[in-house]
Coordinates of C-alpha atoms in Angstrom, one line a residue:
M117 CA 184.0 40.2 0.6
I118 CA 183.4 41.0 -3.4
K119 CA 182.6 43.9 -4.1
L120 CA 178.9 44.6 -5.6
P121 CA 178.8 44.6 -9.3
Q122 CA 178.6 48.3 -10.9
W123 CA 175.9 48.4 -13.6
D124 CA 177.0 50.0 -16.9
E125 CA 174.6 49.4 -19.9
T126 CA 177.0 50.5 -22.5
L127 CA 179.5 48.0 -21.4
I128 CA 176.7 45.2 -21.0
N129 CA 175.9 45.9 -24.6
K130 CA 179.3 45.6 -25.7
Y131 CA 180.0 42.4 -23.6
N132 CA 177.2 40.5 -23.1
V133 CA 178.1 37.6 -25.6
S134 CA 177.7 33.8 -25.3
G135 CA 180.3 31.8 -23.2
P136 CA 181.0 28.9 -21.0
R137 CA 180.0 28.7 -17.5
Y138 CA 183.4 27.3 -16.5
T139 CA 182.1 24.5 -14.2
S140 CA 184.9 22.9 -15.6
Y141 CA 188.1 23.6 -17.6
P142 CA 188.3 22.2 -20.4
T143 CA 184.6 22.6 -20.8
A144 CA 182.3 19.4 -21.4
L145 CA 182.5 20.4 -25.0
S146 CA 185.9 19.2 -25.5
L147 CA 185.0 15.6 -24.1
R148 CA 185.6 13.1 -27.0
D149 CA 184.2 9.5 -27.5
G150 CA 185.9 6.3 -26.8
Y151 CA 186.7 6.3 -23.1
Q152 CA 186.0 3.3 -20.8
Q153 CA 186.6 1.7 -17.5
Q154 CA 190.4 1.7 -17.9
D155 CA 190.5 5.5 -17.9
L156 CA 188.9 5.7 -14.6
L157 CA 191.0 3.2 -13.1
S158 CA 194.0 5.2 -14.4
A159 CA 192.6 8.6 -13.4
I160 CA 191.9 7.1 -9.7
E161 CA 195.4 5.5 -9.5
S162 CA 196.9 9.1 -10.6
S163 CA 194.6 11.2 -8.2
T164 CA 196.0 12.7 -4.8
S165 CA 192.6 13.2 -3.3
R166 CA 190.9 10.4 -1.2
S167 CA 187.8 12.6 -0.3
L168 CA 184.5 11.9 -2.7
S169 CA 181.5 14.2 -4.3
L170 CA 179.1 11.9 -5.3
Y171 CA 176.6 12.7 -7.9
I172 CA 173.4 10.8 -8.8
H173 CA 171.6 11.7 -11.9
I174 CA 167.5 10.8 -11.8
P175 CA 166.5 11.6 -15.2
F176 CA 162.6 11.3 -14.6
C177 CA 160.1 14.2 -14.8
S178 CA 156.4 13.5 -14.7
Q179 CA 155.7 16.5 -16.4
L180 CA 157.6 18.8 -19.4
C181 CA 159.0 22.2 -18.4
Y182 CA 159.2 24.1 -21.7
Y183 CA 162.2 25.6 -20.7
C184 CA 164.1 23.0 -19.6
G185 CA 167.5 22.0 -21.2
C186 CA 168.2 19.2 -18.9
N187 CA 168.6 15.4 -19.6
K188 CA 165.2 14.2 -18.7
I189 CA 162.7 11.5 -19.4
I190 CA 159.2 12.4 -19.1
T191 CA 156.6 9.8 -17.9
R192 CA 154.3 8.9 -15.1
H193 CA 155.1 5.3 -15.0
Q194 CA 156.5 4.9 -11.5
S195 CA 157.6 1.4 -12.7
K196 CA 160.7 3.1 -14.9
A197 CA 162.2 4.2 -12.1
D198 CA 162.3 0.7 -10.5
T199 CA 164.0 -0.6 -13.8
Y200 CA 166.6 2.4 -13.5
L201 CA 167.7 1.8 -9.9
D202 CA 168.2 -1.9 -10.9
F203 CA 170.7 -0.5 -13.6
L204 CA 171.9 2.1 -11.3
A205 CA 172.8 -0.6 -8.6
K206 CA 174.8 -2.6 -11.0
E207 CA 176.7 0.6 -11.7
I208 CA 177.3 1.2 -8.2
T209 CA 178.4 -2.5 -7.3
A210 CA 181.0 -1.9 -10.0
Q211 CA 182.4 1.3 -9.4
A212 CA 182.1 1.7 -5.5
P213 CA 184.9 -0.8 -4.9
L214 CA 187.5 1.4 -6.8
F215 CA 186.5 4.2 -4.1
K216 CA 187.0 1.9 -1.2
S217 CA 190.1 4.2 0.1
Y218 CA 187.6 7.4 -0.2
T219 CA 185.5 9.4 2.2
V220 CA 182.4 10.8 1.0
E221 CA 182.2 14.3 2.0
Q222 CA 179.3 15.0 -0.3
L223 CA 176.4 13.9 -1.9
H224 CA 174.0 15.4 -4.5
L225 CA 171.0 14.0 -6.5
G226 CA 170.1 15.7 -9.4
G227 CA 167.8 15.3 -12.3
G228 CA 165.4 15.3 -14.0
T229 CA 163.1 15.5 -10.8
P230 CA 165.0 13.6 -7.9
T231 CA 162.0 13.4 -6.0
F232 CA 160.1 11.3 -8.8
L233 CA 161.1 8.6 -6.8
T234 CA 158.8 7.4 -3.9
A235 CA 160.2 7.3 -0.7
K236 CA 160.6 3.4 -1.0
Q237 CA 162.7 3.9 -4.1
M238 CA 164.7 6.6 -2.3
T239 CA 165.1 4.4 0.7
R240 CA 166.6 1.7 -1.5
L241 CA 168.9 4.0 -3.5
I242 CA 170.4 5.3 -0.3
K243 CA 171.0 2.1 1.6
L244 CA 172.5 1.1 -1.7
L245 CA 174.8 3.8 -1.6
E246 CA 175.5 3.5 2.3
Q247 CA 176.1 0.2 1.6
H248 CA 179.0 0.5 -0.9
F249 CA 180.7 3.6 0.0
N250 CA 182.1 5.3 2.9
F251 CA 179.9 7.7 4.5
T252 CA 180.6 9.7 7.5
C253 CA 178.2 11.7 10.0
T254 CA 179.2 14.9 8.8
T255 CA 178.8 14.0 4.9
E256 CA 176.5 16.6 3.1
R257 CA 173.4 15.3 1.5
G258 CA 171.7 17.4 -1.0
I259 CA 168.8 16.8 -3.3
E260 CA 166.9 19.0 -5.8
I261 CA 163.2 19.1 -5.3
D262 CA 160.2 20.2 -7.7
P263 CA 158.0 21.5 -5.2
R264 CA 155.0 20.2 -7.3
S265 CA 155.7 16.7 -7.4
L266 CA 156.8 16.5 -3.9
A267 CA 154.6 13.3 -2.1
D268 CA 153.3 14.1 1.5
N269 CA 155.9 13.6 4.3
M270 CA 158.6 13.1 1.9
L271 CA 160.5 16.0 3.2
V272 CA 160.4 14.0 6.5
D273 CA 161.4 10.7 4.7
L274 CA 164.5 12.6 3.2
R275 CA 165.7 13.6 6.7
M276 CA 165.2 10.3 8.0
L277 CA 167.5 9.1 5.0
G278 CA 170.1 11.6 6.3
F279 CA 169.6 14.3 3.7
N280 CA 170.5 17.9 5.0
R281 CA 170.4 20.1 2.1
V282 CA 167.6 20.7 -0.1
S283 CA 167.4 22.7 -3.4
F284 CA 163.8 24.0 -4.4
G285 CA 163.3 24.7 -8.3
I286 CA 160.9 27.5 -8.0
Q287 CA 161.8 29.8 -11.0
D288 CA 158.8 32.1 -10.5
F289 CA 156.0 32.9 -8.4
N290 CA 153.8 34.6 -11.1
D291 CA 151.0 32.3 -12.3
D292 CA 150.9 33.8 -15.8
V293 CA 154.5 32.7 -16.2
Q294 CA 154.1 29.1 -14.6
L295 CA 151.4 28.5 -17.3
A296 CA 153.3 29.7 -19.9
V297 CA 156.0 27.1 -19.3
N298 CA 153.8 24.4 -18.2
R299 CA 155.2 24.6 -14.6
P300 CA 151.9 25.8 -12.7
Q301 CA 152.6 25.7 -8.9
N302 CA 151.0 27.1 -5.9
A303 CA 153.1 29.8 -4.0
D304 CA 151.7 28.8 -0.6
T305 CA 152.6 25.5 -1.0
V306 CA 156.6 26.2 -1.9
K307 CA 156.3 28.6 1.3
Q308 CA 154.9 25.9 3.4
L309 CA 157.7 23.4 2.3
I310 CA 160.4 25.9 2.8
T311 CA 159.1 26.4 6.3
Q312 CA 158.8 22.5 6.8
A313 CA 162.4 22.2 5.6
R314 CA 163.8 24.5 8.1
E315 CA 161.6 23.0 11.0
L316 CA 163.1 19.4 9.9
G317 CA 166.6 21.0 10.5
F318 CA 167.8 21.2 7.0
Q319 CA 170.9 22.9 7.1
S320 CA 170.8 24.6 4.2
I321 CA 167.8 25.6 1.7
N322 CA 168.5 26.8 -1.9
A323 CA 166.1 28.1 -4.5
D324 CA 166.5 28.2 -7.9
M325 CA 164.9 31.1 -9.9
I326 CA 164.9 31.9 -13.8
Y327 CA 164.7 35.3 -15.4
G328 CA 163.9 35.8 -19.2
L329 CA 160.9 33.3 -19.0
P330 CA 157.9 34.1 -21.3
L331 CA 155.4 36.8 -20.0
Q332 CA 157.9 38.0 -17.3
T333 CA 158.2 41.7 -17.0
P334 CA 160.8 43.6 -14.8
E335 CA 157.7 44.5 -12.5
S336 CA 156.6 40.8 -12.2
F337 CA 159.8 39.5 -11.7
K338 CA 160.6 42.2 -8.9
K339 CA 157.6 40.8 -7.1
T340 CA 158.9 37.4 -7.4
I341 CA 162.2 38.1 -5.9
E342 CA 160.3 40.1 -2.8
Q343 CA 158.7 36.9 -2.3
L344 CA 161.4 34.8 -2.2
I345 CA 163.5 37.3 0.0
E346 CA 160.6 37.0 2.6
L347 CA 161.1 33.2 2.6
S348 CA 164.9 33.7 3.6
P349 CA 166.6 30.9 1.8
D350 CA 170.3 30.1 2.5
R351 CA 171.3 30.5 -1.1
V352 CA 169.7 31.5 -4.3
S353 CA 170.5 30.9 -8.0
V354 CA 168.9 33.1 -10.7
F355 CA 169.9 31.6 -13.8
N356 CA 169.5 33.3 -17.3
Y357 CA 167.4 31.4 -19.7
A358 CA 168.8 30.6 -22.6
H359 CA 166.4 30.4 -25.5
L360 CA 167.6 27.5 -28.0
P361 CA 164.9 25.9 -29.5
E362 CA 167.0 24.3 -32.2
R363 CA 168.5 22.1 -29.5
F364 CA 165.5 21.7 -27.1
A365 CA 162.5 20.7 -28.6
A366 CA 160.6 21.7 -25.8
Q367 CA 161.4 25.3 -25.9
R368 CA 159.6 25.1 -29.4
K369 CA 156.3 25.5 -27.2
I370 CA 157.4 29.0 -26.0
K371 CA 156.5 31.7 -28.2
D372 CA 159.3 34.3 -29.2
A373 CA 156.8 37.2 -28.9
D374 CA 156.1 36.1 -25.2
L375 CA 159.6 36.3 -24.3
P376 CA 160.8 39.9 -22.8
S377 CA 162.8 42.1 -24.6
A378 CA 166.7 42.1 -24.3
H379 CA 166.6 45.3 -22.2
N380 CA 163.7 43.9 -19.8
K381 CA 165.9 40.9 -19.4
L382 CA 168.8 42.9 -18.3
T383 CA 166.5 45.1 -16.1
M384 CA 165.1 42.0 -14.4
F385 CA 168.8 41.0 -13.3
K386 CA 169.8 44.5 -12.3
N387 CA 166.7 44.8 -10.1
T388 CA 167.7 41.2 -8.7
L389 CA 171.1 42.3 -8.1
E390 CA 169.9 45.5 -6.0
Q391 CA 167.3 43.5 -4.2
M392 CA 169.3 40.7 -3.2
T393 CA 172.2 42.6 -2.0
Q394 CA 170.2 45.0 -0.1
A395 CA 168.4 41.8 1.5
G396 CA 172.0 40.9 3.0
Y397 CA 172.9 38.3 0.4
Q398 CA 176.4 38.3 -0.9
F399 CA 176.9 38.2 -4.6
I400 CA 179.0 35.0 -5.4
G401 CA 179.4 35.3 -8.9
M402 CA 177.7 35.1 -12.2
D403 CA 174.0 34.2 -10.9
H404 CA 174.4 32.9 -7.4
F405 CA 173.8 34.5 -4.0
A406 CA 174.3 33.4 -0.5
K407 CA 173.6 34.8 2.8
T408 CA 176.9 36.4 4.3
D409 CA 177.0 34.1 7.1
N410 CA 176.7 30.9 4.7
E411 CA 179.6 28.6 4.1
L412 CA 180.0 29.3 0.5
A413 CA 180.3 33.3 1.2
V414 CA 182.7 32.5 4.2
A415 CA 184.5 30.2 1.8
Q416 CA 184.9 32.9 -0.8
N417 CA 185.7 35.6 1.7
E418 CA 188.8 33.3 3.0
G419 CA 189.9 32.5 -0.9
K420 CA 188.9 28.7 -0.3
L421 CA 186.0 28.7 -2.9
H422 CA 186.0 26.2 -5.7
R423 CA 183.9 25.3 -8.9
N424 CA 183.1 22.0 -10.6
F425 CA 180.2 20.4 -12.3
Q426 CA 177.7 21.1 -9.5
G427 CA 178.5 24.8 -9.6
Y428 CA 180.2 27.0 -6.6
T429 CA 181.3 24.5 -3.9
T430 CA 183.3 24.3 -0.7
H431 CA 184.4 20.8 -1.7
G432 CA 187.2 21.8 -4.1
N433 CA 189.4 19.0 -2.6
C434 CA 187.2 16.0 -3.7
D435 CA 187.3 13.9 -6.8
L436 CA 183.9 13.8 -8.0
L437 CA 182.1 10.6 -8.9
G438 CA 178.9 10.8 -11.3
L439 CA 176.6 7.8 -11.5
G440 CA 173.7 7.4 -13.5
V441 CA 172.6 8.2 -17.2
S442 CA 174.7 11.4 -18.6
S443 CA 176.6 11.9 -15.3
I444 CA 180.0 13.4 -15.3
S445 CA 182.9 12.7 -13.2
Q446 CA 186.2 14.5 -12.5
I447 CA 188.7 12.3 -11.0
G448 CA 192.1 13.7 -10.6
T449 CA 192.9 15.2 -14.0
A450 CA 190.5 13.2 -16.0
I451 CA 187.0 14.2 -16.8
L452 CA 184.9 11.2 -17.8
Q453 CA 180.9 11.1 -19.0
N454 CA 178.5 8.2 -19.0
Q455 CA 176.4 7.6 -21.9
K456 CA 173.6 10.4 -22.2
E457 CA 170.5 8.2 -23.7
L458 CA 169.2 5.9 -21.4
K459 CA 168.9 3.0 -23.7
H460 CA 172.7 3.5 -24.3
Y461 CA 173.3 3.7 -20.5
Y462 CA 171.3 0.5 -20.0
H463 CA 173.6 -1.3 -22.9
N464 CA 176.6 -0.2 -21.5
V465 CA 176.1 -1.0 -18.1
E466 CA 174.7 -4.7 -19.0
T467 CA 177.3 -5.4 -21.3
Q468 CA 180.3 -3.5 -19.9
S469 CA 180.6 -5.1 -16.2
G470 CA 178.6 -2.2 -14.9
S471 CA 180.6 0.7 -16.5
A472 CA 178.5 3.3 -18.6
L473 CA 181.6 5.4 -19.4
N474 CA 181.5 6.8 -23.0
K475 CA 183.2 10.0 -23.4
G476 CA 186.2 11.9 -21.4
M477 CA 189.3 13.5 -21.8
H478 CA 192.4 13.6 -19.9
L479 CA 193.8 17.2 -18.8
T480 CA 197.1 18.1 -20.4
H481 CA 199.7 20.0 -17.8
D482 CA 198.5 23.2 -19.6
D483 CA 195.1 22.4 -19.0
V484 CA 195.8 21.9 -15.3
I485 CA 197.4 25.3 -15.2
R486 CA 194.7 27.3 -17.1
A487 CA 192.1 25.6 -14.8
D488 CA 193.6 26.8 -12.0
A489 CA 194.0 30.6 -13.5
I490 CA 190.4 30.1 -14.5
K491 CA 189.1 28.7 -11.1
Q492 CA 190.8 31.5 -9.0
L493 CA 189.1 34.2 -11.2
I494 CA 185.9 32.9 -11.1
C495 CA 185.7 32.0 -7.6
Q496 CA 187.8 34.9 -5.9
F497 CA 187.8 37.6 -8.6
E498 CA 191.5 38.0 -8.4
L499 CA 194.8 36.3 -9.0
D500 CA 198.1 36.7 -7.4
I501 CA 200.8 36.4 -10.3
Q502 CA 203.6 35.8 -8.1
D503 CA 202.1 33.0 -6.0
F504 CA 200.5 31.6 -9.4
S505 CA 204.1 31.8 -10.9
E506 CA 205.6 29.9 -8.1
K507 CA 203.1 27.5 -7.6
H508 CA 203.2 26.3 -11.4
A509 CA 207.0 27.2 -11.8
L510 CA 206.5 29.5 -14.7
I511 CA 206.8 33.1 -16.0
F512 CA 203.5 34.4 -16.0
N513 CA 203.6 36.9 -18.4
D514 CA 205.4 34.7 -21.0
Y515 CA 203.1 31.8 -20.3
F516 CA 200.0 33.5 -20.7
E517 CA 201.3 36.1 -23.2
D518 CA 198.0 35.5 -25.3
A519 CA 195.8 35.5 -22.5
L520 CA 197.3 39.2 -21.6
V521 CA 196.8 40.5 -24.9
A522 CA 193.2 39.3 -24.7
L523 CA 192.8 41.1 -21.2
A524 CA 193.9 44.4 -22.6
P525 CA 190.8 45.7 -24.1
L526 CA 188.9 44.8 -20.7
I527 CA 191.4 46.7 -18.8
K528 CA 191.3 49.5 -21.0
D529 CA 187.2 49.4 -20.2
E530 CA 188.4 49.0 -16.5
L531 CA 186.5 45.7 -15.9
V532 CA 190.0 44.4 -14.8
T533 CA 193.3 45.7 -13.4
I534 CA 196.9 44.2 -13.1
I535 CA 198.4 46.3 -10.3
D536 CA 201.1 45.2 -7.8
N537 CA 201.7 41.8 -9.7
K538 CA 197.7 41.3 -9.0
I539 CA 194.9 40.7 -11.5
S540 CA 191.8 41.9 -10.0
V541 CA 188.3 42.0 -11.5
T542 CA 186.6 45.4 -10.7
P543 CA 183.1 46.1 -9.6
R544 CA 182.7 47.1 -13.4
G545 CA 183.9 43.5 -14.4
N546 CA 182.2 41.3 -12.0
L547 CA 179.4 40.8 -14.3
F548 CA 181.6 39.7 -16.9
I549 CA 183.4 37.1 -15.2
R550 CA 182.7 34.7 -17.8
I551 CA 184.4 37.1 -20.4
I552 CA 187.5 37.4 -18.7
C553 CA 188.1 33.8 -18.2
M554 CA 187.5 33.3 -21.7
C555 CA 190.7 34.9 -22.4
F556 CA 192.7 32.0 -20.5
D557 CA 190.7 29.6 -22.8
A558 CA 193.0 27.7 -25.1
H559 CA 190.1 25.5 -26.4
L560 CA 187.8 28.0 -26.5
Q561 CA 188.5 29.0 -30.4
K562 CA 187.7 25.6 -31.6
Q563 CA 183.8 26.0 -29.9
I564 CA 183.5 29.6 -30.6
N565 CA 181.0 29.1 -33.5
A566 CA 178.9 26.7 -31.5
T567 CA 175.7 28.4 -30.6
R568 CA 175.6 26.2 -27.4
F569 CA 176.6 28.8 -24.6
S570 CA 174.3 30.9 -22.9
R571 CA 174.7 34.6 -22.9
V572 CA 176.8 35.6 -19.9
I573 CA 174.1 38.3 -18.6

């Protein structure tokens, strides 16, 4: 089990800088224009996996949340979803035959708000996917849910469609905070939905929370986490709000004066760490927690945890196929992304025989090696140098000479140790795992001045 983080205010002030979340290496910032269907075909041919994780992006939301930086379209016109499904059907029909030898281990619907779709529209989408891909009775089917927009009996409909995992976007239970971000929701409704999901037999219930939102205080957020713990979700993500109004127009509606101070923001996360771990949750890393008997925690304890564009996962053996506007795929050693804007997505699907691919990159041999090192550290908080050297046929100290130099000050500050041929992240360093991974990132210097990363805490 990962040791509980040790809180050190001095180190936090020193190392709380911006950095990648490493849902991939190289990160999506390295993707370049000009990638097309042939790149996908080559990736499938060279991949050694025949297990698939499917991600479907539903971009629509009925109301704008001011903090949101997701790729979304605000509308109340349900017909837009019908049009979107028409084009998604063309993409599915074009891409699915390429994966006929694959078995789908995981399906996830994200957004936007996937439950913007009506039960009829959702049924159409799932039946379409089942028609064209190879699902099994054990396939994990997950969906992100905005409790405010969930239609009556929608949880029942989702369960009947085979969904067995739900992720509720809660963010905060405080009424003033919810109003400040244009996301008012009734706490009792959220509690009823989580109770209903459990009664319906959903295997895993996740809750997404955010700290650093306007009008939040350490006291108010502590109460929110207390309420959350009472609901006993299986997994919890407590994200750090990154205020980037120059990049996300909606965030300009948030007043800087309403944002908590840096000190109060850190206090919120410190309190959350204490509350969650005392309540029996394992700190998985960065901002994720899971009950100690949850498969995510079990996988981490057994050294089998992975990370991809969907975050921490137990399905690291899968190729990832993203469908829909802005979706990202990782097939073998290729990362490919669809058009980000809806009109361009529609145009590509219509004119490129169902393909919406636009950006991408092929991982070099060096990228593959560094990706493995970063995955080991960010998932397991340690790396066995001898095993890693044998796996990749290299002399570790020579290959990662620059990385070891970059690690030196972190070792001096006792965030990392190298003892008995093993790199280990200490309890003092757990909170800074992104900083530690950055030492192994050969692409970072090209991106270091981009203000597109969130702070590590």
